[in-house]
Short mmCIF file of C-alpha atoms and ligand atoms in Angstrom, two decimals:
data_model
loop_
_atom_site.label_atom_id
_atom_site.label_comp_id
_atom_site.label_asym_id
_atom_site.label_seq_id
_atom_site.Cartn_x
_atom_site.Cartn_y
_atom_site.Cartn_z
CA UNK A 20 2.70 -3.63 -3.30
CA UNK A 21 2.96 -2.56 0.32
CA UNK A 22 1.41 0.86 0.78
CA UNK A 23 1.24 3.28 3.71
CA UNK A 24 -1.24 6.14 3.84
CA UNK A 25 -0.52 8.99 6.26
CA UNK A 26 -3.48 10.71 7.92
CA UNK A 27 -6.61 9.90 9.89
CA UNK A 28 -9.49 11.70 8.20
CA UNK A 29 -12.34 10.82 5.89
CA UNK A 30 -10.07 11.62 2.95
CA UNK A 31 -7.59 8.97 4.04
CA UNK A 32 -10.33 6.38 4.68
CA UNK A 33 -11.70 6.99 1.17
CA UNK A 34 -8.19 6.59 -0.31
CA UNK A 35 -7.61 3.44 1.73
CA UNK A 36 -10.91 2.03 0.49
CA UNK A 37 -10.03 2.68 -3.16
CA UNK A 38 -6.55 1.25 -2.75
CA UNK A 39 -7.85 -1.83 -0.93
CA UNK A 40 -9.70 -2.75 -4.16
CA UNK A 41 -6.52 -2.75 -6.25
CA UNK A 42 -5.25 -6.11 -7.47
CA UNK A 43 -1.73 -4.70 -7.03
CA UNK A 44 -2.11 -4.33 -3.27
CA UNK A 45 -0.35 -6.79 -0.97
CA UNK A 46 -0.54 -4.94 2.35
CA UNK A 47 -2.02 -1.61 3.42
CA UNK A 48 -1.03 0.43 6.48
CA UNK A 49 -2.79 3.56 7.69
CA UNK A 50 -0.75 5.84 9.91
CA UNK A 51 -2.47 6.50 12.27
CA UNK A 52 -5.81 5.80 10.51
CA UNK A 53 -9.19 5.68 12.25
CA UNK A 54 -11.81 3.09 13.19
CA UNK A 55 -12.96 2.85 9.56
CA UNK A 56 -9.50 2.18 8.14
CA UNK A 57 -8.87 -0.51 10.76
CA UNK A 58 -11.37 -2.77 8.95
CA UNK A 59 -9.50 -2.61 5.63
CA UNK A 60 -5.90 -1.89 6.64
CA UNK A 61 -3.55 -2.19 9.58
CA UNK A 62 -3.51 0.99 11.63
CA UNK A 63 -0.13 2.04 12.99
CA UNK A 64 -0.19 4.51 15.81
CA UNK A 65 2.63 6.90 14.89
CA UNK A 66 2.74 10.70 14.79
CA UNK A 67 2.86 11.70 11.12
CA UNK A 68 4.73 14.85 12.05
CA UNK A 69 7.59 12.77 13.47
CA UNK A 70 9.40 12.10 10.19
CA UNK A 71 12.12 9.98 11.81
CA UNK A 72 9.57 7.55 13.21
CA UNK A 73 7.74 7.38 9.88
CA UNK A 74 11.02 6.79 8.00
CA UNK A 75 12.05 4.01 10.39
CA UNK A 76 8.69 2.27 10.08
CA UNK A 77 8.67 2.46 6.29
CA UNK A 78 12.19 1.03 6.06
CA UNK A 79 11.56 -1.72 8.61
CA UNK A 80 8.43 -2.97 6.87
CA UNK A 81 9.77 -2.52 3.32
CA UNK A 82 6.91 -0.30 2.23
CA UNK A 83 6.92 0.36 -1.50
CA UNK A 84 5.01 3.62 -1.57
CA UNK A 85 3.89 6.25 0.95
CA UNK A 86 0.84 8.42 0.23
CA UNK A 87 0.60 11.64 2.21
CA UNK A 88 -2.98 12.78 2.90
CA UNK A 89 -2.87 16.07 4.85
CA UNK A 90 -1.05 19.32 4.19
CA UNK A 91 1.02 19.82 7.35
CA UNK A 92 3.63 17.09 6.80
CA UNK A 93 3.85 18.13 3.13
CA UNK A 94 4.45 21.78 4.01
CA UNK A 95 6.97 20.67 6.64
CA UNK A 96 8.91 18.65 4.06
CA UNK A 97 8.08 14.98 4.61
CA UNK A 98 8.50 14.28 0.89
CA UNK A 99 12.05 15.66 0.83
CA UNK A 100 12.82 13.67 4.00
CA UNK A 101 11.58 10.34 2.61
CA UNK A 102 13.04 10.88 -0.88
CA UNK A 103 16.48 11.35 0.71
CA UNK A 104 16.06 7.88 2.17
CA UNK A 105 15.16 6.54 -1.28
CA UNK A 106 11.56 5.94 -0.26
CA UNK A 107 8.92 6.34 -2.95
CA UNK A 108 6.37 8.93 -1.87
CA UNK A 109 3.30 10.52 -3.43
CA UNK A 110 2.97 14.24 -2.72
CA UNK A 111 4.72 17.54 -3.50
CA UNK A 112 8.02 18.57 -1.92
CA UNK A 113 8.51 21.28 0.69
CA UNK A 114 9.35 24.08 -1.70
CA UNK A 115 6.29 23.67 -3.95
CA UNK A 116 4.00 22.90 -0.99
CA UNK A 117 4.37 26.61 -0.32
CA UNK A 118 1.50 26.91 -2.78
CA UNK A 119 -0.62 26.03 0.25
CA UNK A 120 1.82 26.85 3.05
CA UNK A 121 2.14 30.51 2.10
CA UNK A 122 -0.67 32.49 0.53
CA UNK A 123 1.84 35.25 -0.22
CA UNK A 124 4.07 32.80 -2.16
CA UNK A 125 1.05 31.94 -4.33
CA UNK A 126 -0.02 35.55 -4.81
CA UNK A 127 3.47 36.48 -5.99
CA UNK A 128 3.27 33.72 -8.62
CA UNK A 129 -0.16 35.02 -9.66
CA UNK A 130 1.28 38.50 -10.07
CA UNK A 131 4.32 37.40 -12.06
CA UNK A 132 2.46 34.97 -14.34
CA UNK A 133 -0.69 37.01 -14.74
CA UNK A 134 -2.97 34.41 -13.13
CA UNK A 135 -6.51 35.73 -12.52
CA UNK A 136 -7.07 36.21 -8.77
CA UNK A 137 -8.39 38.82 -6.33
CA UNK A 138 -6.42 42.11 -6.24
CA UNK A 139 -4.25 42.12 -3.14
CA UNK A 140 -1.73 43.89 -0.96
CA UNK A 141 0.96 42.46 1.31
CA UNK A 142 1.43 44.33 4.60
CA UNK A 143 4.31 43.95 7.02
CA UNK A 144 2.98 46.06 9.86
CA UNK A 145 -0.28 46.55 11.69
CA UNK A 146 -0.26 50.31 11.16
CA UNK A 147 0.25 50.05 7.39
CA UNK A 148 -2.52 47.46 7.09
CA UNK A 149 -4.96 49.52 9.15
CA UNK A 150 -4.04 52.67 7.29
CA UNK A 151 -4.95 50.93 4.05
CA UNK A 152 -8.21 49.55 5.48
CA UNK A 153 -9.37 53.04 6.58
CA UNK A 154 -10.11 53.91 2.97
CA UNK A 155 -10.80 50.45 1.53
CA UNK A 156 -14.07 49.27 0.03
CA UNK A 157 -15.97 46.69 2.13
CA UNK A 158 -16.42 43.73 2.26
CA UNK A 159 -12.74 42.93 2.22
CA UNK A 160 -10.73 39.79 2.97
CA UNK A 161 -7.86 39.64 5.47
CA UNK A 162 -5.68 36.52 5.46
CA UNK A 163 -2.89 35.10 7.58
CA UNK A 164 -0.03 33.93 5.37
CA UNK A 165 0.61 30.40 6.68
CA UNK A 166 -1.35 27.23 7.43
CA UNK A 167 -4.23 27.93 9.79
CA UNK A 168 -6.51 24.89 9.37
CA UNK A 169 -9.00 27.01 7.39
CA UNK A 170 -9.31 29.61 10.15
CA UNK A 171 -6.86 32.27 8.99
CA UNK A 172 -9.25 33.87 6.50
CA UNK A 173 -11.50 36.74 7.60
CA UNK A 174 -14.27 37.98 5.35
CA UNK A 175 -14.83 41.46 6.81
CA UNK A 176 -18.04 43.41 6.34
CA UNK A 177 -16.81 46.59 8.00
CA UNK A 178 -13.73 48.53 9.11
CA UNK A 179 -14.02 47.43 12.72
CA UNK A 180 -14.04 43.72 11.81
CA UNK A 181 -11.14 44.12 9.43
CA UNK A 182 -9.03 45.93 12.05
CA UNK A 183 -9.73 43.14 14.53
CA UNK A 184 -8.61 40.57 11.95
CA UNK A 185 -5.33 42.44 11.38
CA UNK A 186 -4.72 42.67 15.14
CA UNK A 187 -5.43 39.00 15.73
CA UNK A 188 -3.12 37.90 12.94
CA UNK A 189 -0.22 40.18 13.97
CA UNK A 190 -0.75 39.20 17.62
CA UNK A 191 0.10 35.65 16.62
CA UNK A 192 -3.24 33.86 16.61
CA UNK A 193 -1.96 31.65 13.77
CA UNK A 194 1.72 31.68 14.72
CA UNK A 195 4.32 34.41 14.35
CA UNK A 196 3.16 36.77 11.59
CA UNK A 197 5.63 39.10 9.88
CA UNK A 198 3.20 39.94 7.10
CA UNK A 199 -0.39 39.42 6.05
CA UNK A 200 -2.53 39.64 2.97
CA UNK A 201 -5.48 41.92 2.27
CA UNK A 202 -7.62 40.96 -0.70
CA UNK A 203 -10.49 42.28 -2.71
CA UNK A 204 -13.71 40.32 -2.00
CA UNK A 205 -14.63 38.19 -5.01
CA UNK A 206 -18.26 37.66 -5.94
CA UNK A 207 -19.33 34.44 -7.62
CA UNK A 208 -19.69 30.76 -6.92
CA UNK A 209 -16.88 28.58 -5.59
CA UNK A 210 -15.72 25.43 -7.31
CA UNK A 211 -12.80 23.12 -6.70
CA UNK A 212 -10.88 21.74 -9.65
CA UNK A 213 -8.52 18.85 -8.93
CA UNK A 214 -5.34 18.02 -10.78
CA UNK A 215 -3.14 14.94 -10.60
CA UNK A 216 0.47 15.61 -11.59
CA UNK A 217 3.51 13.38 -12.13
CA UNK A 218 5.83 16.43 -12.51
CA UNK A 219 5.80 16.18 -16.32
CA UNK A 220 2.14 15.62 -17.19
CA UNK A 221 -1.01 16.62 -15.39
CA UNK A 222 -4.61 15.43 -15.70
CA UNK A 223 -7.89 16.62 -14.32
CA UNK A 224 -9.13 14.62 -11.34
CA UNK A 225 -12.74 15.79 -11.40
CA UNK A 226 -14.43 18.78 -9.75
CA UNK A 227 -16.47 19.35 -6.60
CA UNK A 228 -18.23 21.98 -4.57
CA UNK A 229 -18.14 21.92 -0.81
CA UNK A 230 -20.08 23.60 1.98
CA UNK A 231 -17.74 25.17 4.50
CA UNK A 232 -20.23 26.95 6.75
CA UNK A 233 -21.70 25.06 9.68
CA UNK A 234 -25.32 26.17 9.21
CA UNK A 235 -27.98 25.37 6.65
CA UNK A 236 -28.24 28.03 3.93
CA UNK A 237 -24.44 28.49 4.21
CA UNK A 238 -24.50 30.56 7.39
CA UNK A 239 -22.48 30.50 10.60
CA UNK A 240 -18.88 29.61 11.33
CA UNK A 241 -16.43 28.13 8.88
CA UNK A 242 -15.66 24.44 9.27
CA UNK A 243 -13.39 21.93 7.58
CA UNK A 244 -16.37 21.10 5.33
CA UNK A 245 -19.89 19.91 6.11
CA UNK A 246 -20.50 18.14 2.82
CA UNK A 247 -19.75 18.25 -0.88
CA UNK A 248 -20.93 17.11 -4.27
CA UNK A 249 -19.23 16.09 -7.47
CA UNK A 250 -19.05 16.90 -10.31
CA UNK A 251 -19.67 20.64 -10.06
CA UNK A 252 -22.48 21.88 -12.27
CA UNK A 253 -20.35 24.93 -13.13
CA UNK A 254 -17.75 23.07 -15.19
CA UNK A 255 -17.91 23.16 -18.98
CA UNK A 256 -15.25 22.75 -21.65
CA UNK A 257 -14.78 26.49 -22.17
CA UNK A 258 -14.31 27.10 -18.44
CA UNK A 259 -11.98 24.11 -18.14
CA UNK A 260 -9.77 25.46 -20.93
CA UNK A 261 -9.52 28.78 -19.09
CA UNK A 262 -8.66 27.05 -15.79
CA UNK A 263 -5.93 25.04 -17.48
CA UNK A 264 -4.48 27.81 -19.65
CA UNK A 265 -4.81 30.75 -17.28
CA UNK A 266 -4.16 29.05 -13.93
CA UNK A 267 -2.79 25.48 -13.95
CA UNK A 268 -0.24 25.73 -16.77
CA UNK A 269 1.21 29.10 -15.65
CA UNK A 270 1.55 27.74 -12.10
CA UNK A 271 3.45 24.65 -13.25
CA UNK A 272 5.55 26.91 -15.50
CA UNK A 273 6.40 29.05 -12.46
CA UNK A 274 7.38 25.92 -10.54
CA UNK A 275 9.56 24.68 -13.37
CA UNK A 276 11.24 28.07 -13.66
CA UNK A 277 12.12 27.81 -9.97
CA UNK A 278 13.93 24.60 -10.86
CA UNK A 279 11.24 22.53 -9.13
CA UNK A 280 8.57 20.07 -10.19
CA UNK A 281 5.20 19.03 -8.79
CA UNK A 282 4.07 15.48 -7.98
CA UNK A 283 0.75 14.84 -6.29
CA UNK A 284 -2.70 16.30 -6.15
CA UNK A 285 -3.19 20.00 -6.68
CA UNK A 286 -6.47 21.39 -5.38
CA UNK A 287 -7.36 24.51 -7.32
CA UNK A 288 -9.87 26.53 -5.28
CA UNK A 289 -11.74 28.87 -7.63
CA UNK A 290 -14.36 31.57 -7.69
CA UNK A 291 -16.38 31.41 -10.89
CA UNK A 292 -18.13 34.49 -12.17
CA UNK A 293 -19.73 34.68 -15.64
CA UNK A 294 -17.84 31.53 -16.64
CA UNK A 295 -14.50 33.18 -15.75
CA UNK A 296 -12.21 31.49 -13.18
CA UNK A 297 -10.38 33.38 -10.40
CA UNK A 298 -7.91 31.59 -8.16
CA UNK A 299 -8.88 31.76 -4.47
CA UNK A 300 -6.34 29.29 -3.12
CA UNK A 301 -4.21 26.28 -3.87
CA UNK A 302 -4.04 23.24 -1.64
CA UNK A 303 -1.32 20.68 -2.22
CA UNK A 304 -3.50 17.64 -1.45
CA UNK A 305 -7.01 16.32 -1.99
CA UNK A 306 -9.86 18.13 -0.27
CA UNK A 307 -11.76 16.71 2.65
CA UNK A 308 -14.72 15.97 2.15
CA UNK A 309 -14.22 16.47 -1.61
CA UNK A 310 -12.02 13.36 -1.80
CA UNK A 311 -14.70 11.18 -0.18
CA UNK A 312 -17.15 12.55 -2.76
CA UNK A 313 -14.91 12.16 -5.82
CA UNK A 314 -13.23 8.79 -5.29
CA UNK A 315 -16.44 6.69 -5.46
CA UNK A 316 -16.90 8.07 -8.99
CA UNK A 317 -13.51 6.81 -10.13
CA UNK A 318 -13.67 3.95 -12.61
CA UNK A 319 -9.92 3.35 -12.87
CA UNK A 320 -7.47 1.71 -10.48
CA UNK A 321 -6.50 4.43 -7.99
CA UNK A 322 -3.28 2.74 -6.95
CA UNK A 323 -2.14 2.49 -10.57
CA UNK A 324 -2.74 6.24 -10.99
CA UNK A 325 -0.80 7.12 -7.85
CA UNK A 326 2.02 4.80 -8.84
CA UNK A 327 2.14 6.32 -12.34
CA UNK A 328 2.61 9.75 -10.77
CA UNK A 329 5.59 8.54 -8.78
CA UNK A 330 6.99 6.76 -11.86
CA UNK A 331 6.37 9.79 -14.09
CA UNK A 332 4.21 7.96 -16.62
CA UNK A 333 0.81 9.48 -15.95
CA UNK A 334 0.63 10.25 -19.70
CA UNK A 335 0.08 6.51 -20.27
CA UNK A 336 -2.99 6.46 -18.02
CA UNK A 337 -6.58 7.06 -18.93
CA UNK A 338 -8.62 8.29 -15.96
CA UNK A 339 -12.20 7.05 -16.25
CA UNK A 340 -15.24 8.15 -14.26
CA UNK A 341 -18.69 6.74 -13.60
CA UNK A 342 -21.32 8.97 -15.12
CA UNK A 343 -23.07 9.49 -11.78
CA UNK A 344 -23.71 12.24 -9.25
CA UNK A 345 -21.95 11.92 -5.93
CA UNK A 346 -22.95 13.67 -2.73
CA UNK A 347 -21.37 13.51 0.72
CA UNK A 348 -22.92 14.60 4.01
CA UNK A 349 -20.66 14.94 7.04
CA UNK A 350 -22.06 13.83 10.38
CA UNK A 351 -20.48 15.98 13.11
CA UNK A 352 -20.38 15.96 16.90
CA UNK A 353 -22.81 18.45 18.44
CA UNK A 354 -20.94 21.66 19.24
CA UNK A 355 -18.52 21.49 16.26
CA UNK A 356 -16.71 23.68 15.11
CA UNK A 357 -16.52 24.90 18.71
CA UNK A 358 -16.25 22.53 21.68
CA UNK A 359 -17.73 19.06 21.48
CA UNK A 360 -17.65 15.94 23.62
CA UNK A 361 -15.11 13.24 22.90
CA UNK A 362 -15.18 9.46 23.36
CA UNK A 363 -18.92 9.22 22.73
CA UNK A 364 -19.94 5.80 21.49
CA UNK A 365 -21.53 5.39 18.05
CA UNK A 366 -23.77 2.34 18.26
CA UNK A 367 -25.26 0.30 15.44
CA UNK A 368 -22.77 1.39 12.80
CA UNK A 369 -22.24 -2.25 11.86
CA UNK A 370 -25.98 -2.56 11.18
CA UNK A 371 -26.01 0.10 8.48
CA UNK A 372 -25.81 -1.68 5.18
CA UNK A 373 -23.53 -0.11 2.59
CA UNK A 374 -24.89 -1.11 -0.80
CA UNK A 375 -22.74 -0.77 -3.90
CA UNK A 376 -23.49 2.94 -4.25
CA UNK A 377 -23.38 3.90 -0.58
CA UNK A 378 -20.25 4.52 1.42
CA UNK A 379 -19.50 5.48 5.00
CA UNK A 380 -16.05 6.95 5.44
CA UNK A 381 -14.86 7.54 8.98
CA UNK A 382 -13.11 10.72 10.13
CA UNK A 383 -12.84 11.38 13.89
CA UNK A 384 -13.40 7.84 15.16
CA UNK A 385 -11.42 5.22 17.04
CA UNK A 386 -12.00 1.70 18.28
CA UNK A 387 -11.76 0.99 21.97
CA UNK A 388 -12.91 -2.28 23.61
CA UNK A 389 -14.70 -3.24 20.39
CA UNK A 390 -16.73 -0.04 20.51
CA UNK A 391 -16.56 2.74 17.94
CA UNK A 392 -16.04 6.10 19.65
CA UNK A 393 -16.31 9.60 18.20
CA UNK A 394 -13.16 11.55 18.97
CA UNK A 395 -13.34 14.39 16.46
CA UNK A 396 -15.61 17.20 15.32
CA UNK A 397 -16.25 15.69 11.91
CA UNK A 398 -17.05 12.07 12.59
CA UNK A 399 -18.53 10.18 9.63
CA UNK A 400 -19.00 10.88 5.93
CA UNK A 401 -22.10 9.46 4.25
CA UNK A 402 -21.59 9.30 0.51
CA UNK A 403 -23.98 8.14 -2.15
CA UNK A 404 -23.60 8.01 -5.94
CA UNK A 405 -26.68 7.78 -8.15
CA UNK A 406 -28.24 9.15 -11.33
CA UNK A 407 -29.05 12.54 -9.75
CA UNK A 408 -27.98 14.64 -6.78
CA UNK A 409 -31.38 14.59 -5.13
CA UNK A 410 -31.51 10.79 -4.96
CA UNK A 411 -27.92 10.73 -3.70
CA UNK A 412 -28.75 13.21 -0.96
CA UNK A 413 -31.92 11.34 0.04
CA UNK A 414 -30.04 8.10 0.25
CA UNK A 415 -27.23 9.63 2.37
CA UNK A 416 -29.83 11.19 4.68
CA UNK A 417 -31.65 7.86 5.04
CA UNK A 418 -28.47 6.19 6.21
CA UNK A 419 -27.87 8.94 8.76
CA UNK A 420 -31.44 8.53 10.05
CA UNK A 421 -30.93 4.76 10.24
CA UNK A 422 -27.87 5.30 12.40
CA UNK A 423 -29.74 7.75 14.62
CA UNK A 424 -26.66 8.87 16.55
CA UNK A 425 -27.89 11.14 19.30
CA UNK A 426 -24.68 13.13 19.66
CA UNK A 427 -24.52 14.01 15.97
CA UNK A 428 -25.78 16.76 13.69
CA UNK A 429 -25.52 17.38 9.97
CA UNK A 430 -26.62 19.77 7.24
CA UNK A 431 -29.69 18.51 5.43
CA UNK A 432 -29.23 21.00 2.59
CA UNK A 433 -25.95 19.88 1.01
CA UNK A 434 -26.21 20.69 -2.69
CA UNK A 435 -29.13 23.10 -2.14
CA UNK A 436 -28.06 25.37 -5.00
CA UNK A 437 -28.49 22.57 -7.53
CA UNK A 438 -31.22 20.49 -5.87
CA UNK A 439 -33.72 22.77 -4.10
P1 AMP B 1 -8.83 30.24 1.49
O1 AMP B 1 -8.29 29.49 2.67
O2 AMP B 1 -7.92 31.26 0.94
O3 AMP B 1 -9.39 29.32 0.46
O4 AMP B 1 -10.16 30.96 2.01
C1 AMP B 1 -11.18 30.23 2.66
C2 AMP B 1 -12.51 30.63 2.10
O5 AMP B 1 -12.72 32.03 2.25
C3 AMP B 1 -12.67 30.36 0.61
O6 AMP B 1 -13.05 29.06 0.34
C4 AMP B 1 -13.74 31.37 0.25
O7 AMP B 1 -15.01 30.88 0.63
C5 AMP B 1 -13.41 32.53 1.14
N1 AMP B 1 -12.56 33.51 0.43
C6 AMP B 1 -11.21 33.55 0.44
N2 AMP B 1 -10.75 34.57 -0.31
C7 AMP B 1 -11.82 35.19 -0.81
C8 AMP B 1 -12.01 36.35 -1.65
N3 AMP B 1 -10.97 37.06 -2.11
N4 AMP B 1 -13.25 36.70 -1.96
C9 AMP B 1 -14.31 36.01 -1.49
N5 AMP B 1 -14.22 34.95 -0.68
C10 AMP B 1 -12.99 34.53 -0.34
N1 LIG B 2 -12.82 21.06 2.14
C1 LIG B 2 -11.81 22.03 2.07
C2 LIG B 2 -10.44 21.54 2.14
O1 LIG B 2 -10.15 20.36 2.14
O2 LIG B 2 -9.54 22.38 2.19
#
């Protein structure tokens, strides 16, 4: 098969790596890809938000299947666009991608189908929102409705902070805002539960916990994710039944009752308290860096699974996992998530040996004049799978020390809740 993966992050490199192992693969393209994907696929420098260009390329090169990595093209309707051209594509359509594209869309489903989630209010004016906040219990959570690259969520400790959040959102910090969401603050521990769906059947695609804050001990600014581990230690069969029966099934029922169906990954972001799940968010794709953490544990052919989703026969597949503990540490450019330098060379990467249980997935990198340059905030993902999380973390840290990239920094405490 000829496959194209859209995206340029660590998630897409991890997917490309898994797919490159498939006996079914004839040719792999990454659009646009990164330095890492260029070693296992052909990178094609196109803008994934320019659907016409993508469509033309896919038709010209007779690509059999397109896999969409990130959320923006999904929310903007790339699946609908390609399906109209009779192109096979893995990912949810525009309507159901609203599960990530609009937090209010999701909350309304939660309300109608009785899905456990934080209590909330939808406000369509600054004055109404502030009026409500004046007598609200703190901390409280203020959220922009649409996609905001993880930045549209404010956890507010006091009235002043919450008012500022409301002002910023209505002043258009994340695009034109006609309404916003105010939510009760949920206590507990976060866990991500992944689902693979072919529109008729769904299956669990493992669990993970990530570390969103930039600083050790989970302090400081929010980032795209500084590291993750899989599986989560919170999952157990009782909790899984609740997640499926109280959250996943009612959501797919809601989608079916809208006359829609869901194909692709569904990322179920949860808060777990006393073994009870509460929905925090849906994402309509794999997580990053959760994907880099989960895929090395997969003991089935990834391409076959993706294909079975597009062909609606996921029920025939058995998803197998290695019984190991996976941990990913993200090496970032100094300054991230604020400003950082670009085009800084990463030397000696070719000298780091990736044994069978060690993986380096690239994120913000490119190749120029045979040199690997860092061009993004999150640069490299060091993943290790082993018998326990501590060994996996030590091994990932060793590789980062071996590389000794002077412009980089990373969190040494990934997995601290279960290791230290
Ligand atoms: P979201 O984009 O909705 O997932 O929010 C980003 C992050 O903010 C989540 O991963 C949580 O860490 C945090 N968060 C969001 N909503 C809540 C809530 N109601 N209570 C506590 N933390 C929350
Ligand atoms: N790591 C969080 C996300 O992918 O949304």
